[in-house]
Tab-separated table of C-alpha atoms and ligand atoms in Angstrom:
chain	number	residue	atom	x	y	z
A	1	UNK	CA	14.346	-11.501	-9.353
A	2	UNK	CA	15.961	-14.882	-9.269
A	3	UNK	CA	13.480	-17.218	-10.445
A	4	UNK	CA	12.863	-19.500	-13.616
A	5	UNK	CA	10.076	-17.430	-14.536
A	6	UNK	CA	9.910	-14.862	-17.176
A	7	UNK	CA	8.713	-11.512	-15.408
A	8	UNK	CA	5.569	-11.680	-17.527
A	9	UNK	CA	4.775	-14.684	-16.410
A	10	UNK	CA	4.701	-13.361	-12.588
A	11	UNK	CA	1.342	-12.020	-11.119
A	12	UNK	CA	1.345	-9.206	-8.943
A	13	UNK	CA	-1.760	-7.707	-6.819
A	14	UNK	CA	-1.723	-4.446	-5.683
A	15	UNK	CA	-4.515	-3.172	-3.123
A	16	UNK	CA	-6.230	0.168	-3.453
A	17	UNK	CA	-3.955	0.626	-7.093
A	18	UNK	CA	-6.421	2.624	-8.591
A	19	UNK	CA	-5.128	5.758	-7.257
A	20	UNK	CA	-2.278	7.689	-5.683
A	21	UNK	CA	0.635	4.703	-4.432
A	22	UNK	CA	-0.994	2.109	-5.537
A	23	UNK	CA	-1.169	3.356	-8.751
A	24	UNK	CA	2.162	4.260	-9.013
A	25	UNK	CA	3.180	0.813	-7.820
A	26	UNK	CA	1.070	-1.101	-10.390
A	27	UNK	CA	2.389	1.127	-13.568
A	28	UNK	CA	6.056	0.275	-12.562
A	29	UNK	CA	5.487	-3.341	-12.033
A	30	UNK	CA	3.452	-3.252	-15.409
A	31	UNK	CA	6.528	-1.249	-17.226
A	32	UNK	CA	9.010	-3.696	-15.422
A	33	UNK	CA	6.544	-6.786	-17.241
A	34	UNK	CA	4.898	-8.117	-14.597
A	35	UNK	CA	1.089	-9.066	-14.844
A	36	UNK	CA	-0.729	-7.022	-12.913
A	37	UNK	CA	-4.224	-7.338	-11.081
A	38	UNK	CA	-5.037	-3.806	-10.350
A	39	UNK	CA	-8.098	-3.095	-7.512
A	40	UNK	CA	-10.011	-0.389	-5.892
A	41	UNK	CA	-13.508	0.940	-5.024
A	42	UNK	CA	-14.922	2.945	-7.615
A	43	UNK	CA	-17.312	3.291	-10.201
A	44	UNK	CA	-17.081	1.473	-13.419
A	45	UNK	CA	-16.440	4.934	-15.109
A	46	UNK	CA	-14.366	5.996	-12.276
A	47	UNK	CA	-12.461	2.343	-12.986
A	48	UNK	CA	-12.299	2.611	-17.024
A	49	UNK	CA	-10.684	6.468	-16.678
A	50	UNK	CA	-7.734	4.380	-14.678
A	51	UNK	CA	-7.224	1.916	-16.697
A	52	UNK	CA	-7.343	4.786	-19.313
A	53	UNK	CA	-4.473	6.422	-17.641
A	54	UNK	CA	-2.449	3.250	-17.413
A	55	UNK	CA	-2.601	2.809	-20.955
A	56	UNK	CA	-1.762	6.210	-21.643
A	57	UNK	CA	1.491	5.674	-19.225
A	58	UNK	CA	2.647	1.991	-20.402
A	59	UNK	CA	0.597	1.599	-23.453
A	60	UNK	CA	-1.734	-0.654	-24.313
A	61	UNK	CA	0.167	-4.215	-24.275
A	62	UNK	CA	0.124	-5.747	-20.936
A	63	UNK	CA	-2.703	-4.104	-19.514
A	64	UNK	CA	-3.401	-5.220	-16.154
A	65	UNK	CA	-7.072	-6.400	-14.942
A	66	UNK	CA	-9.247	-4.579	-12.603
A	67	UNK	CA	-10.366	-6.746	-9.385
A	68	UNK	CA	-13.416	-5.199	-7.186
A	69	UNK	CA	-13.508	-6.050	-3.384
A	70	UNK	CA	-14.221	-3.907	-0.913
A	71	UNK	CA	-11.362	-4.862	1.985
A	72	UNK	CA	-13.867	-3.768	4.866
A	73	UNK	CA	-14.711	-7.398	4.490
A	74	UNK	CA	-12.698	-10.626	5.125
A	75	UNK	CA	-14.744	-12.988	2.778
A	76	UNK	CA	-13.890	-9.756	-0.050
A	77	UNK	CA	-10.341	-9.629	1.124
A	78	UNK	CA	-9.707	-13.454	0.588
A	79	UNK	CA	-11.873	-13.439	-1.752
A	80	UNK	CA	-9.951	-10.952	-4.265
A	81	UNK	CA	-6.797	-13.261	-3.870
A	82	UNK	CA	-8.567	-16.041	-4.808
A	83	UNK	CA	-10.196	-14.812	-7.811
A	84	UNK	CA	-6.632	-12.976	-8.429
A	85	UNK	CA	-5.400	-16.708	-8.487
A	86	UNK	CA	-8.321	-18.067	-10.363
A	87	UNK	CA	-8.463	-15.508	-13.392
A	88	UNK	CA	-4.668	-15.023	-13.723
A	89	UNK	CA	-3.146	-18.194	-12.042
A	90	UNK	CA	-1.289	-17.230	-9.495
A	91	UNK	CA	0.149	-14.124	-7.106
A	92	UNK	CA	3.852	-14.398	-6.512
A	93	UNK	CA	3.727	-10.813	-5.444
A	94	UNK	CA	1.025	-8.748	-3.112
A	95	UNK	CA	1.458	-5.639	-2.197
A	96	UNK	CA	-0.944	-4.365	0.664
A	97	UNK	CA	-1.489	-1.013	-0.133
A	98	UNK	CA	-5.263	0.040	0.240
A	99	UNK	CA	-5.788	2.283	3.027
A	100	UNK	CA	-7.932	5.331	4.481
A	101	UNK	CA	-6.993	7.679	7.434
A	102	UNK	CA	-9.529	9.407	9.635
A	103	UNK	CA	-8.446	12.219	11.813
A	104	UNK	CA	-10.129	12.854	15.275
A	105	UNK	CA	-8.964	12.823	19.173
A	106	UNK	CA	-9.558	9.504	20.773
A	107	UNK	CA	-12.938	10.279	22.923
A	108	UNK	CA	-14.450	11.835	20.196
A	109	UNK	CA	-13.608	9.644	17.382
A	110	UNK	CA	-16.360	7.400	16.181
A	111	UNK	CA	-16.854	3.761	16.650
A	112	UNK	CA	-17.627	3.365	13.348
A	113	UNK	CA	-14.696	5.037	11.458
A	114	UNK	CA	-12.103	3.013	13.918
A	115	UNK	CA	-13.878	-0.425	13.114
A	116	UNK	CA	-13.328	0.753	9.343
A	117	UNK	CA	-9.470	1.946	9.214
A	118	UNK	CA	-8.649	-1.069	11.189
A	119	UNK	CA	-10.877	-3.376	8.855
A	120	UNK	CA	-9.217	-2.163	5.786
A	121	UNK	CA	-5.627	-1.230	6.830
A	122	UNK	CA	-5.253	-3.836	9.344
A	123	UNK	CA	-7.564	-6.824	9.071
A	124	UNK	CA	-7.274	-7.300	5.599
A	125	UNK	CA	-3.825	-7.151	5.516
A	126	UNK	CA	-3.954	-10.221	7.365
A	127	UNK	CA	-6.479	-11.622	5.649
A	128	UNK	CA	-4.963	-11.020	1.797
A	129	UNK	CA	-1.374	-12.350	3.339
A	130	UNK	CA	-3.421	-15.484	4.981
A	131	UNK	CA	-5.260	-16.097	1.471
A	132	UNK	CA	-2.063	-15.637	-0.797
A	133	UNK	CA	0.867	-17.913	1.409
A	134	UNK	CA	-0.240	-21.261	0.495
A	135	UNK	CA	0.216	-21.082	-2.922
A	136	UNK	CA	2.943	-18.886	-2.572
A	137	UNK	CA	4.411	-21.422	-0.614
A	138	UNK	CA	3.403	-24.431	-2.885
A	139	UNK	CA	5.572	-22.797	-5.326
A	140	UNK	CA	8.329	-21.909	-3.024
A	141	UNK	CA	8.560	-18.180	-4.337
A	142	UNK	CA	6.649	-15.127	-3.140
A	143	UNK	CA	6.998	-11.786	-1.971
A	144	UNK	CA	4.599	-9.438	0.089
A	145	UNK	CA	5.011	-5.580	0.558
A	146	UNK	CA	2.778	-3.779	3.150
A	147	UNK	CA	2.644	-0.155	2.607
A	148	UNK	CA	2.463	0.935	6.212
A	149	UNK	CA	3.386	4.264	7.029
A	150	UNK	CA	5.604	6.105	9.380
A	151	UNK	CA	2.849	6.013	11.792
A	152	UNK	CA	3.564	2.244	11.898
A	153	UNK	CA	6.690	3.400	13.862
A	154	UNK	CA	5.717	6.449	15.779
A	155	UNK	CA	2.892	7.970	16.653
A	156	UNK	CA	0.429	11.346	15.663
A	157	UNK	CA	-2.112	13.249	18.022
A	158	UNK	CA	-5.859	12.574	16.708
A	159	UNK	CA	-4.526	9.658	14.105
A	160	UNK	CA	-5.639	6.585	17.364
A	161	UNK	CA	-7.037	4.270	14.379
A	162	UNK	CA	-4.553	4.927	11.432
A	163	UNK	CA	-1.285	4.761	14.269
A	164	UNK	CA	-2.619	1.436	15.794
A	165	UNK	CA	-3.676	-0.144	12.557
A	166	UNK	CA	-0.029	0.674	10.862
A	167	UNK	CA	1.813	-0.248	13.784
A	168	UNK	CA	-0.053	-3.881	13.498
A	169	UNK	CA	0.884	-4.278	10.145
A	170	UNK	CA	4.612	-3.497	11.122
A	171	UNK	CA	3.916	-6.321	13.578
A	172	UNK	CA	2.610	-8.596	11.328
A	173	UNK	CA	4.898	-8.295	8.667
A	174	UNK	CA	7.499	-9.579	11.334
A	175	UNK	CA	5.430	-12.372	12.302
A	176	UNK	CA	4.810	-12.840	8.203
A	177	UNK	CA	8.915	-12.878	7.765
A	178	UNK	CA	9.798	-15.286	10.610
A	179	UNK	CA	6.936	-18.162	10.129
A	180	UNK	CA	8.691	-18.285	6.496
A	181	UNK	CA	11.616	-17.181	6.870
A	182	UNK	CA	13.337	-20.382	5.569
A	183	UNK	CA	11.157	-20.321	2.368
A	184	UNK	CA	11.873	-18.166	-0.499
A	185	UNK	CA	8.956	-16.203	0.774
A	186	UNK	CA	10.033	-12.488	1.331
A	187	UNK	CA	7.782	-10.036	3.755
A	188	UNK	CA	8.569	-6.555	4.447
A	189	UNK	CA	6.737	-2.699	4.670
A	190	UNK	CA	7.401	0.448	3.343
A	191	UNK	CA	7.045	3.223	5.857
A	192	UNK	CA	6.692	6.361	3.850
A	193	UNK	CA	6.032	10.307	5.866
A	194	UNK	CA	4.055	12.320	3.929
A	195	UNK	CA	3.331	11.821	0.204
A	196	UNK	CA	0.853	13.930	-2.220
A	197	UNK	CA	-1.989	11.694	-3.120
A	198	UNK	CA	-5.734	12.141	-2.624
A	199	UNK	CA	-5.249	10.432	1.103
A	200	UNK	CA	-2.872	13.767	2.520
A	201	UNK	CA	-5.157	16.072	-0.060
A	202	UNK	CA	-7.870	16.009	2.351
A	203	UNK	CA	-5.434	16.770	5.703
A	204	UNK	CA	-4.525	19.524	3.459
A	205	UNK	CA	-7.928	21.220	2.577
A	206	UNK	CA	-8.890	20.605	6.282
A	207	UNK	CA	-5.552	22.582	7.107
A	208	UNK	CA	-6.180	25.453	4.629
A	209	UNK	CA	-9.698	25.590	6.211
A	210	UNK	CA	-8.321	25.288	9.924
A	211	UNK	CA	-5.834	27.512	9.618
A	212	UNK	CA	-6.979	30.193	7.064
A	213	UNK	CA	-4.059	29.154	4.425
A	214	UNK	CA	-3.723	28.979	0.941
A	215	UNK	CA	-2.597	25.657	-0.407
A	216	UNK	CA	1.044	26.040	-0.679
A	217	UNK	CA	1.359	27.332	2.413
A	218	UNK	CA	-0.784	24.218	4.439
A	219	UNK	CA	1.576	22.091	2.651
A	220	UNK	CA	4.425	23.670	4.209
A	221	UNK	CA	3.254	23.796	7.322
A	222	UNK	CA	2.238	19.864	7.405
A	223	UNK	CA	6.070	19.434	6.005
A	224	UNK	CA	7.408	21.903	8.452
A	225	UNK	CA	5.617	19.854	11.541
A	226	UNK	CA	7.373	16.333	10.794
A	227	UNK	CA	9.423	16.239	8.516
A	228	UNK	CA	12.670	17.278	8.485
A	229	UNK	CA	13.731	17.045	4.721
A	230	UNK	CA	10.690	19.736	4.495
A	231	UNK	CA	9.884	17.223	1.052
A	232	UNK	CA	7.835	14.821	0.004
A	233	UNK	CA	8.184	11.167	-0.749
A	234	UNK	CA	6.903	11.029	-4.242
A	235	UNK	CA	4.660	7.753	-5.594
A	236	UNK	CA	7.781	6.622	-7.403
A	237	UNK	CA	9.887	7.025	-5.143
A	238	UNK	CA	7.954	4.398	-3.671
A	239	UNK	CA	7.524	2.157	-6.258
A	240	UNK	CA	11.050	2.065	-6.662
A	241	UNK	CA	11.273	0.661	-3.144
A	242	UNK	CA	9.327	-1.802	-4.071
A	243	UNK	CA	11.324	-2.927	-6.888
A	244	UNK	CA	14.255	-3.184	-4.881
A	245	UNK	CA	12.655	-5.110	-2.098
A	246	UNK	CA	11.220	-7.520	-4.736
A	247	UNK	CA	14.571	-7.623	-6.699
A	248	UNK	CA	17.675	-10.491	-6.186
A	249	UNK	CA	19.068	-7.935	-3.912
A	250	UNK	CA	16.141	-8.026	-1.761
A	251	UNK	CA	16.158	-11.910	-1.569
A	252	UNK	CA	17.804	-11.767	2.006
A	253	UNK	CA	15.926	-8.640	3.114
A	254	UNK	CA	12.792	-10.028	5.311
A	255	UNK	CA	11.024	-8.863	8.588
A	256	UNK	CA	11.705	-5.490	8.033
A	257	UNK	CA	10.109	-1.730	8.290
A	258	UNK	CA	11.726	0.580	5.455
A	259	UNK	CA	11.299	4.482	6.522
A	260	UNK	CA	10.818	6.710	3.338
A	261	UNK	CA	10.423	9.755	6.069
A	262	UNK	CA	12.677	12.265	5.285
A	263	UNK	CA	14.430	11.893	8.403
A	264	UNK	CA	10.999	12.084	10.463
A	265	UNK	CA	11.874	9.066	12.658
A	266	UNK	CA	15.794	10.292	13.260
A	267	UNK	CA	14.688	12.772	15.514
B	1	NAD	P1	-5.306	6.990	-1.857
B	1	NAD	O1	-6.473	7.536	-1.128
B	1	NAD	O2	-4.751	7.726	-3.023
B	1	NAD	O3	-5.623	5.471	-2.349
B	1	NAD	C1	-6.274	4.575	-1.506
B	1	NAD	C2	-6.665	3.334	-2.288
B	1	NAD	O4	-7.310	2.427	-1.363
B	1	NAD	C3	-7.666	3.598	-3.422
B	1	NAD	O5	-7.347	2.778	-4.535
B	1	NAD	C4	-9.001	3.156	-2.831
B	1	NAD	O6	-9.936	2.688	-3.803
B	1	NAD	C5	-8.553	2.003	-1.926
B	1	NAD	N1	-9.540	1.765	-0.876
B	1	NAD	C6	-9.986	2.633	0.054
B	1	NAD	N2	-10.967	2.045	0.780
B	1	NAD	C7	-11.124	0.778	0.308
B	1	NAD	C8	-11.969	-0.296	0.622
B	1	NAD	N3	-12.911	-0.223	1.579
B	1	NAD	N4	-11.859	-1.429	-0.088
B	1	NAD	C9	-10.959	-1.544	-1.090
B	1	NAD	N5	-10.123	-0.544	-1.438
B	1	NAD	C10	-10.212	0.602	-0.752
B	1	NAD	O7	-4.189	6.775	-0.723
B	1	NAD	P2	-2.579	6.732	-0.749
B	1	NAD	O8	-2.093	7.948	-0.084
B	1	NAD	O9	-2.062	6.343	-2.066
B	1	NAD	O10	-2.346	5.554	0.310
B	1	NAD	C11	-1.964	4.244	-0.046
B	1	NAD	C12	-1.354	3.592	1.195
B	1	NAD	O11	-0.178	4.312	1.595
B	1	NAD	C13	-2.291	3.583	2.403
B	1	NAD	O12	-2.174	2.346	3.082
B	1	NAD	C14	-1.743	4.702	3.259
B	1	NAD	O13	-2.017	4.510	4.614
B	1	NAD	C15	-0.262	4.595	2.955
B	1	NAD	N6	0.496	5.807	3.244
B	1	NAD	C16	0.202	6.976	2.599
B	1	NAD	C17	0.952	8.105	2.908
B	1	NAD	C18	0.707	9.428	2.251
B	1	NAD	O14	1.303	10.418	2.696
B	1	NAD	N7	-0.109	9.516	1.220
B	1	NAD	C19	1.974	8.039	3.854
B	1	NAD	C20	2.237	6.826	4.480
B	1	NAD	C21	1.490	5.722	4.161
């Protein structure tokens, strides 16, 4: 990164890091020296095992912090980056990760499961990006990730919540990368296909159920449908992305949608 600043100096805040991308995200960040403010729902044992398995991964210097706010709400989404800002002093990097997926054809899917996908992988979005720009701009250095998802790009049957919500944050992150565009503000998403965390996990037990398969073989078949590669993007795969984006080389990259898809959207 080309700034003044020592990396471990540099506060980053990852969304929904206490599992699957997130996770991955925060551990390389933490390994690359950045300060990390790790968050997600869970219990506090749920939350100590994590920050067990961090230490286990990057040992025990460094160890980031664990934030609670539950992102169904604005006041909690604006809230974490504030308290982010007020506990660690700053966040020159966020990456909007936190997300959920629900599954259902559009006249049947509830009310109350589309209010909550577009709450958490919409609306806070916004809301973290709208807390976290003035001081990023006050210091004339930030960058923002947003893990979208190919369905920010194209569409899935029975996926009306998770499709619109990703293809908002696409939106926005344009809208993010043009209103600062002459700043040294940098805003861009990650548009992985499929990746094994506990997100697909449940498409795949409701596939093995649907379909009378064994593990392996629901796996395949969710591969086989979209994906041309036939493999998965792995977590650090992704968290490599984000090092590039966030790197010197990245400095002139803004505005845009980078497809981890295994040649999904080629076709
Ligand atoms: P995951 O289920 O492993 O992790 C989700 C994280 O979000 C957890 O830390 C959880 O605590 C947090 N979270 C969920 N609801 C929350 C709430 N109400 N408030 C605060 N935090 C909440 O999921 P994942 O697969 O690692 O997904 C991470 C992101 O990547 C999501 O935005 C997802 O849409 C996106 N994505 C995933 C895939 C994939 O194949 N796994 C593909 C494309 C995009």
């Amino acid at each position: 990164m080309s700034n003044h600043r020592s990396r471990h100096e540099r506060v980053a805040l990852v969304t929904g890091s206490t599992s699957g991308i997130g996770l991955a995200i925060a551990q390389a960040l933490i390994l690359d020296g950045w300060m990390v403010a790790l968050h997600g729902l869970g219990t506090a044992q749920e939350i100590d095992s994590v920050l067990m398995q961090v230490a286990s991964q990057v040992g025990s210097s460094n160890m980031p912090r664990h934030f609670h706010a539950d992102l169904r709400s604005p006041e909690q989404a604006r809230g974490l980056v504030s308290e982010v800002e007020s506990k660690l002093g700053r966040v020159d990097l966020l990456v909007n990760n936190a997300g959920i997926q629900h599954t259902s054809r559009v006249e049947d899917f509830p009310t109350s499961k589309w209010d909550e996908i577009m709450a958490i992988n919409l609306s806070a979005v916004f809301h973290a990006c709208a807390a976290a720009l003035p001081g990023m701009k006050r210091r004339n250095f930030g960058r923002i990730v947003n893990i979208a998802s190919i369905h920010g790009l194209v569409a899935s049957a029975e996926k009306a919540a998770y499709v619109s919500a990703k293809h908002g944050v696409v939106g926005l992150t344009k809208t993010i990368a043009l209103e600062n565009a002459r700043s040294n503000i940098t805003c861009n998403a990650i548009c992985p296909g499929w990746v094994r965390t506990p997100l697909v996990e449940a498409q795949v037990l409701h596939r093995m159920s649907a379909m009378g398969l064994d593990h392996e073989a629901a796996e395949r078949t969710l591969l086989a449908e979209k994906e041309p590669s036939q493999r998965f993007t792995t977590t650090e795969h992704i968290a490599s992305a984000v090092a590039f984006l966030i790197s010197e080389a990245g400095s002139n990259i803004t505005g845009t949608s980078l497809a981890m898809d295994g040649a999904w959207t080629a076709q």
